[in-house]
Each structure stands twice: as structure tokens, then as C-alpha cells.
Coordinates of C-alpha atoms in Angstrom, one line a residue:
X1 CA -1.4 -2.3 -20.3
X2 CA -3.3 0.3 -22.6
X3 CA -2.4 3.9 -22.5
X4 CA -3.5 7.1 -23.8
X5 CA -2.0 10.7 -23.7
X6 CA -3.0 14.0 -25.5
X7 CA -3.4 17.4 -25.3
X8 CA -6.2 20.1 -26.3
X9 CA -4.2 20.8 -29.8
X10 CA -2.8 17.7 -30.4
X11 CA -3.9 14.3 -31.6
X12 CA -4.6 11.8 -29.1
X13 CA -2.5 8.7 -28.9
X14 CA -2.4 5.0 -27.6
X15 CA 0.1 2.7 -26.7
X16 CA -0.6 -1.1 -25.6
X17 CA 2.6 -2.8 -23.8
X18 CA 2.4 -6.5 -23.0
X19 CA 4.9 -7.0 -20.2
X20 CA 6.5 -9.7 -18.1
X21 CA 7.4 -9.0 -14.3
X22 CA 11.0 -10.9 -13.3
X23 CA 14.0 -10.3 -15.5
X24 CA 15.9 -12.8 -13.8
X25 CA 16.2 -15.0 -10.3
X26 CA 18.9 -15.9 -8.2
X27 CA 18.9 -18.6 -5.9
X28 CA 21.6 -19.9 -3.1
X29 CA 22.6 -23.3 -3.2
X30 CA 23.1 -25.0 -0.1
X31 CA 25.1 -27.8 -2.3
X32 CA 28.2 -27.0 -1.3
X33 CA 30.8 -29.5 -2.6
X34 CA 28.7 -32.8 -2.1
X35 CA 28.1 -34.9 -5.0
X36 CA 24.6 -33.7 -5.4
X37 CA 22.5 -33.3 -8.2
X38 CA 19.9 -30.9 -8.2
X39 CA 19.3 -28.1 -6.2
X40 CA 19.6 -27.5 -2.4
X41 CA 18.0 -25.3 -0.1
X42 CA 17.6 -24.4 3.7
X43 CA 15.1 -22.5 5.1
X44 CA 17.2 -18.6 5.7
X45 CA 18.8 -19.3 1.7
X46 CA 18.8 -16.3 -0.2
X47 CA 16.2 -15.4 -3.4
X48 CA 17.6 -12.5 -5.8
X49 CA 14.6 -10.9 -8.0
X50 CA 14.9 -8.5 -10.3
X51 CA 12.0 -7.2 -12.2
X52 CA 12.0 -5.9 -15.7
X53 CA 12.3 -2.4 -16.3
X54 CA 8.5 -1.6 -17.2
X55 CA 7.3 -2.9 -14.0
X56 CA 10.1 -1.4 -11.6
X57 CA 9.0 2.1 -13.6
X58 CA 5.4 1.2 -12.4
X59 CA 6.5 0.8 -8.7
X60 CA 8.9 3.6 -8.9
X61 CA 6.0 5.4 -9.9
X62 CA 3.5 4.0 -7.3
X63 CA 1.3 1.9 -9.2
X64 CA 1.1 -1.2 -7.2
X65 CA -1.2 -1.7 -4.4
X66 CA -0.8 -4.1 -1.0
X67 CA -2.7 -6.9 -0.4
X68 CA -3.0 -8.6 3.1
X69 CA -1.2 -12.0 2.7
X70 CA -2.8 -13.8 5.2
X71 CA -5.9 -13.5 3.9
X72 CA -4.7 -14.4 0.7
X73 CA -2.9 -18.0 2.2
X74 CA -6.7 -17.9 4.1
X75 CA -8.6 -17.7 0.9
X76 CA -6.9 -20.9 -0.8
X77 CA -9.1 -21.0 -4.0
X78 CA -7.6 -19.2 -7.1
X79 CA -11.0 -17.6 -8.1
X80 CA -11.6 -16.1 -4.4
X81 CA -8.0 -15.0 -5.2
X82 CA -8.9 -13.3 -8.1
X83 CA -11.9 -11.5 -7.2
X84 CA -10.2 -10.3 -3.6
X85 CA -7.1 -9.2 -5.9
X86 CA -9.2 -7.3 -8.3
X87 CA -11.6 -6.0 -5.7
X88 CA -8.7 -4.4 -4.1
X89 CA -7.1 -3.0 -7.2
X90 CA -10.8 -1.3 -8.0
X91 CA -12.2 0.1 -5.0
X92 CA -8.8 2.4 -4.6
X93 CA -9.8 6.4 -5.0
X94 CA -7.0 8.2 -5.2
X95 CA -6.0 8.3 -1.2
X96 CA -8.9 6.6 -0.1
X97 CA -10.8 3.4 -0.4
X98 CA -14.6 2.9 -1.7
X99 CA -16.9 1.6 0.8
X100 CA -19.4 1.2 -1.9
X101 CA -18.4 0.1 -5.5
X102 CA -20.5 -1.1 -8.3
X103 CA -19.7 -2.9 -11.0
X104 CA -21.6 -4.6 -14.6
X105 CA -21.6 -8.0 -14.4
X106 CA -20.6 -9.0 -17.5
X107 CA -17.4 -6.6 -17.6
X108 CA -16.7 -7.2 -13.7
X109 CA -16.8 -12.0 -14.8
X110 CA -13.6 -10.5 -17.5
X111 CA -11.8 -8.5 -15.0
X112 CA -12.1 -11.8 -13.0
X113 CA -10.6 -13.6 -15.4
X114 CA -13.9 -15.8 -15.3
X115 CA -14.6 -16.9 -18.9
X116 CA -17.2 -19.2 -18.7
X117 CA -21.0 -18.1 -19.6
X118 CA -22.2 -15.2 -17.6
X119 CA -24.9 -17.9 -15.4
X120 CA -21.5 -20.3 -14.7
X121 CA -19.2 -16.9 -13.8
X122 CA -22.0 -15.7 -11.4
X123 CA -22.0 -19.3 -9.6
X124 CA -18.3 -19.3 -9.3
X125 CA -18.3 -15.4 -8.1
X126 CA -21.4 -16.4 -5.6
X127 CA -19.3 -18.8 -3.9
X128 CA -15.7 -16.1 -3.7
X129 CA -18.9 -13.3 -2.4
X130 CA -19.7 -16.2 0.8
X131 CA -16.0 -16.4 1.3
X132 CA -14.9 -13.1 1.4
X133 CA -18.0 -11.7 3.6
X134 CA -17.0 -14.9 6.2
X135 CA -13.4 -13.4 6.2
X136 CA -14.7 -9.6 7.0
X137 CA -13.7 -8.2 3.5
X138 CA -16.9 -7.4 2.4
X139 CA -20.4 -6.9 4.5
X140 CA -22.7 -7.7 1.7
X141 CA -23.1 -8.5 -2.2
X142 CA -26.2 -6.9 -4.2
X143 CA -27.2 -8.4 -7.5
X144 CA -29.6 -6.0 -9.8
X145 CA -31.0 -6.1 -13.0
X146 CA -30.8 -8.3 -16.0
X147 CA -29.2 -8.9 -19.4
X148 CA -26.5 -6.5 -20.2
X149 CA -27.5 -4.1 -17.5
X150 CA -27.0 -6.5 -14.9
X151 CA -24.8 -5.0 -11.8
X152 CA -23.5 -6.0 -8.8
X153 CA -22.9 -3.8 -6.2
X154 CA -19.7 -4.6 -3.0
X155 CA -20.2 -3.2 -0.1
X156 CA -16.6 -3.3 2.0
X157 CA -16.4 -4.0 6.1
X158 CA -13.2 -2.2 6.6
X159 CA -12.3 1.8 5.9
X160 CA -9.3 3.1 6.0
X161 CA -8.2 5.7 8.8
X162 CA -7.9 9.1 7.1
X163 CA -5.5 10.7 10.1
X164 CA -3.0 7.0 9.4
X165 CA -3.2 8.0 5.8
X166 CA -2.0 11.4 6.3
X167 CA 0.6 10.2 7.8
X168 CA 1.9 7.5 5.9
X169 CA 1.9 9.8 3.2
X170 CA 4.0 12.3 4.7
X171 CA 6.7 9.6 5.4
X172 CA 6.2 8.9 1.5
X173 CA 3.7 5.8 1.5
X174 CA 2.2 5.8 -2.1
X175 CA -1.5 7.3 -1.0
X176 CA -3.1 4.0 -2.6
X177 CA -0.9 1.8 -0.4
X178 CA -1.6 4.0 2.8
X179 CA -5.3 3.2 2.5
X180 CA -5.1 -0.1 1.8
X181 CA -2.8 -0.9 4.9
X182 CA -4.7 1.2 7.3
X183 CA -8.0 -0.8 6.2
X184 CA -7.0 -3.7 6.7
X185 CA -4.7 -3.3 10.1
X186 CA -5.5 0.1 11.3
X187 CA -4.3 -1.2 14.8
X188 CA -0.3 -1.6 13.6
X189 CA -0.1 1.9 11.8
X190 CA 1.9 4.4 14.6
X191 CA 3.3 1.8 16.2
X192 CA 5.2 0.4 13.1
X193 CA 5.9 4.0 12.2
X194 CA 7.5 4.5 15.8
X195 CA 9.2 1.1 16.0
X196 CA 11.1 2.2 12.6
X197 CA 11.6 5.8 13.4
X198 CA 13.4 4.4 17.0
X199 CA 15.6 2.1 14.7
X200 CA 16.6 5.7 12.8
X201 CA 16.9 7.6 15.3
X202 CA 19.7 5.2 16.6
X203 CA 21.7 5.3 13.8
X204 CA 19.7 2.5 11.0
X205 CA 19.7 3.6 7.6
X206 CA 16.8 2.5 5.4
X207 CA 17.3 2.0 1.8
X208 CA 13.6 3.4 1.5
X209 CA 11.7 4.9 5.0
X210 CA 8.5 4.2 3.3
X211 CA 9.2 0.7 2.6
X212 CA 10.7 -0.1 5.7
X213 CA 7.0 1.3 7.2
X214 CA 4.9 -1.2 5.0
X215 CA 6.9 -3.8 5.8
X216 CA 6.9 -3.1 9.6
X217 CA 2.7 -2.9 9.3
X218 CA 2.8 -6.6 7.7
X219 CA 5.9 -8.4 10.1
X220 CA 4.8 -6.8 13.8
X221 CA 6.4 -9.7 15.0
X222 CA 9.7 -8.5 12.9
X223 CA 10.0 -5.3 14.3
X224 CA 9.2 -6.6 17.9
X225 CA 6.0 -4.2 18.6
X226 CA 2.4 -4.8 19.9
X227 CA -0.1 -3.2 17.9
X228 CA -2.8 -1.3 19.7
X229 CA -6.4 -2.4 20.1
X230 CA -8.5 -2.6 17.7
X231 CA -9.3 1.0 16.4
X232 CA -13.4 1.4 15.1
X233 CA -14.2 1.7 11.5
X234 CA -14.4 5.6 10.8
X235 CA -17.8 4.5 8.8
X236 CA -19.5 3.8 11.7
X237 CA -18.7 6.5 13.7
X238 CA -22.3 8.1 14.5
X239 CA -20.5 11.7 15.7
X240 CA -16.7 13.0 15.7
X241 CA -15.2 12.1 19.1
X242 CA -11.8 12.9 20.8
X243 CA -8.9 10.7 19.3
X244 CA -7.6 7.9 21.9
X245 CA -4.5 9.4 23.1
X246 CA -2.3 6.4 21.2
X247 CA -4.2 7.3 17.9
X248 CA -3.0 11.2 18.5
X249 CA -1.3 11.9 15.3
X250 CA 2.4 12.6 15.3
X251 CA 4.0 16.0 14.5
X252 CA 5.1 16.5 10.9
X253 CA 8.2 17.9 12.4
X254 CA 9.7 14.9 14.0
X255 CA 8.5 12.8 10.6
X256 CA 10.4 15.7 8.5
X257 CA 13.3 15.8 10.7
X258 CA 13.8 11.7 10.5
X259 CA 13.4 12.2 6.4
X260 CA 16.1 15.2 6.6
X261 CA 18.7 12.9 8.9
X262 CA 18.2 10.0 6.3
X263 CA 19.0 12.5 3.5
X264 CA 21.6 14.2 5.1
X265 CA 23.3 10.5 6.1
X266 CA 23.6 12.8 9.7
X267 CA 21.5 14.6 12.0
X268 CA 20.6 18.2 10.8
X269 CA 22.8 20.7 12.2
X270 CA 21.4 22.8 15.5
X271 CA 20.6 25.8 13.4
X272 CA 18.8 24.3 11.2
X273 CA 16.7 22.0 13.7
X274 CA 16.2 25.2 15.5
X275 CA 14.7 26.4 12.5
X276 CA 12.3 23.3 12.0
X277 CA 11.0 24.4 15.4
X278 CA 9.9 27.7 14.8
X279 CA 8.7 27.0 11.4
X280 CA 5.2 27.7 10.1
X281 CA 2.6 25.5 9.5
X282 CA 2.5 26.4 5.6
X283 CA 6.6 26.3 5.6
X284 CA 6.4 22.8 7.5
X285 CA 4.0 21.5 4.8
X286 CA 6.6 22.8 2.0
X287 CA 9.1 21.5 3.7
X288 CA 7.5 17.9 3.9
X289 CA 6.9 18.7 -0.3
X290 CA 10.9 19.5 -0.9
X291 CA 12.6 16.3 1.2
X292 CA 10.5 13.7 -0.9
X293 CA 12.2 15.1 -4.2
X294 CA 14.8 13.0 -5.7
X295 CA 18.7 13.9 -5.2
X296 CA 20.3 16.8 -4.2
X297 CA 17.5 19.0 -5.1
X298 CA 15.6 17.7 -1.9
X299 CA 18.4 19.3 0.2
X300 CA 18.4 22.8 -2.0
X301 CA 15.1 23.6 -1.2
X302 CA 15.2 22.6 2.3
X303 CA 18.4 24.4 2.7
X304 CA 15.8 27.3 1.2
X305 CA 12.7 26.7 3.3
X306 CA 14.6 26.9 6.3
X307 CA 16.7 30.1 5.9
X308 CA 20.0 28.0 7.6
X309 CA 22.4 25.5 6.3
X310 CA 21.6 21.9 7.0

């Protein structure tokens, strides 16, 4: 990883880290005390991971992105891998995804990891472009120009759902990671927010609410949900058109008010859920900005925003 940080009066700087990603690994043994040599393992044993401290930083600090497994197992070949992986990674702007990304050939075969001569890559990356259009990743591949200035151009299948984003985000889904999940299973978005905001609302505690989400929108069958019908691609929308009602979005109220209970270990008291009702628009959106801060802090300027203890 190459970074670089300065400002207008000072000297510009750059740092290159070369990283690993697991510290360390734990694994159960099913050995017991048989005579066994080797190690022994059942189906529900136990795998402990824990990552080195550069890469936890980078998750902590939302740099990751979430591919669709499935299609991953589906894909089988490591350089259709590696082209889905980085196309993923690349086509991310800020809380959306591109529909429409172009790239230079030459640079596009390295950040493949394809190394062989350019007329060899372009074979290999010919054969991952069939394979992802018959999975529904991409519609269609465009290859112009020649030499150095040679380009290809991806044009994507799915969008992602700007009204699902908005609200993944609010429940503190890392934008990047909103638009990737509502592109590629738009269908599973409010219902796995609803299935894990039931499971809070009956007492669950959640390590991390957002976490919990993703992982609802990749296990349905985990969370014991149906997801809704297909929703269309926003893309190919001709006009705007009234949401179905099971697409209505939900009321950043109820999503704060979940957020406040998990902070608070308890619901918030009736004064101050009283004052969540009848707050503003503008104070609801500050109040959504205070509960995602870190420690007590979160709590202070709620405790502010709403004018009542919690």
C-alpha cells in the first residue's frame, strides 16, 4: 500500500507498507484423548482469526469492500477471480457504484495480476469478460484503440439502489459496502434490516448493528427471512415512479432509536423517546451524525440534541 499526505505549506510525503493479513489462527480439535495423530475436525468446529493490526485499522476504517460469494464459488477459475475482485474494488465511487468504467489495457493486465505479454493477458481477460457477462456482472466489454492507448471499457448489469444505500448508511454500513450489497441483492436489503432490528428490539445485543446487517443480506436463510421480489435496476428506469410499498423506506427514527437502545444497553427513557418524536428533520439527521461516534461522546451529544436525559 502506497500513501501520500501533505498540506499547501508543507512538503509532501510517502509512505509504502507491505503487509500481511492474519496474525494468528486458532483451530478446535475434535481429538479429544484418542491416540490420534494429526488434526481432527467436525463440521460446527471453531476457527479463531485474528488479523494484524494494519489491516484491522483498514476495516476499522472502512476500507474493505464485499464481494458476492457465490458468485465467486460460481466463477471457479483464479483469473475470472481476479478480474471480478478487482472490478469490484474499482468501479466503487464514493457511495455509489460505476455503471460505466474505463480502464488502459496495459495498466488494467497489472492490476489483474496478469503478467504475461499484453496479446496473451487480453486472451486470458477475453475468456474472464465471456464468463462474467454469462453470470450477469457485466452487460458488455468494449476494446478501443491500440498500442499504449489501448482501452477497455466495462459496462456493469447491476446498480445499486440509492434509497437501500441511504439506509444502510444510516445504520452505519461503510457507503462502499452499502452499494456493493444492494447491487448485487437489492431484493434482501429491508428485510434483513427488519429481521435484525426484530432480534434488537427483543432484547439481542449486536457486537456491531452494521455487521450484523451485511451478514443478514448474505445468510437469508440464517436470519429465517424471504427476500422480496426482484426489485428493477434503477438504470433502467425510463421515468421516476411510486416506490412499491415493501421498498418504502424506513423512518430514520426507529433506525436511530434501535442505534440509541444498543448504546444505552436499555431502551431510551420516555422523555427522551418523546423527544425523538417531535424532533426536526435537521435535528433527526444530527442526531443520526452524534450516535455513530465512538464512546461516551455518542451519548453526550445525543443527550444535547434532544434537550432530555436519555
Amino acid at each position: 500500500m502506497s500513501a501520500t499526505w501533505g498540506g499547501i505549506n508543507t512538503r509532501r510525503e510517502s509512505r509504502t507498507t507491505s503487509t500481511g493479513i492474519i496474525s494468528d489462527l486458532w483451530l478446535d480439535d475434535d481429538m479429544g484423548t484418542e491416540d490420534f495423530v494429526g488434526v481432527q475436525v467436525s463440521a460446527d468446529s471453531l476457527v479463531d482469526v485474528a488479523f494484524t493490526i494494519t489491516f484491522a485499522s483498514l476495516i476499522r476504517d472502512g476500507l474493505y469492500q464485499i464481494l458476492d460469494g457465490d458468485l465467486m464459488a460460481r466463477l471457479g477459475s483464479s483469473p475470472s477471480r481476479a478480474l471480478y475482485r478487482a472490478l469490484a474494488a474499482h468501479r466503487i465511487r464514493g457511495d455509489h457504484l460505476a455503471q460505466v468504467m474505463r480502464v488502459n489495457l496495459r495498466e488494467w493486465t497489472v492490476a489483474c495480476g496478469l503478467s504475461e505479454r499484453t496479446d496473451a493477458a487480453l486472451g486470458t481477460l477475453e475468456a474472464s469478460h465471456e464468463r462474467l457477462i454469462n453470470e450477469g456482472y457485466l452487460e458488455v466489454v468494449e476494446d478501443e484503440g491500440r498500442g499504449a492507448a489501448r482501452s477497455l471499457t466495462y459496462r456493469f448489469r447491476a446498480a445499486s439502489h440509492p434509497e437501500q444505500v441511504r439506509e444502510l448508511t444510516l445504520r452505519g454500513v461503510v457507503p462502499a459496502v452499502a452499494a456493493s450489497v444492494s447491487a448485487d441483492h437489492p431484493e434482501r436489503i429491508m428485510p434483513a434490516i427488519q429481521a435484525v432490528e426484530h432480534r434488537v428490539q427483543g432484547g439481542w445485543k449486536p457486537r456491531s448493528l452494521s455487521a450484523a446487517i451485511v451478514d443478514a443480506i448474505k445468510n437469508p436463510q440464517k436470519w429465517e427471512y424471504a427476500p422480496q421480489e426482484p426489485l428493477p435496476s434503477p438504470r433502467k428506469e425510463r421515468a421516476p415512479r411510486p416506490a412499491p410499498a415493501q421498498e418504502t423506506a424506513a423512518d430514520p427514527r426507529g433506525a436511530v432509536a434501535v442505534m440509541l437502545k444498543l448504546k444505552l444497553k436499555r431502551d431510551p427513557s420516555p422523555l427522551a423517546q418523546e423527544a425523538l418524536a417531535t424532533l426536526s428533520p435537521e435535528g433527526v439527521a444530527a442526531l443520526v451524525a452524534a450516535v455513530k461516534r465512538p464512546g461516551p461522546e455518542a451519548l453526550e451529544l445525543a443527550v444535547g440534541i434532544l434537550g432530555t436525559p436519555l
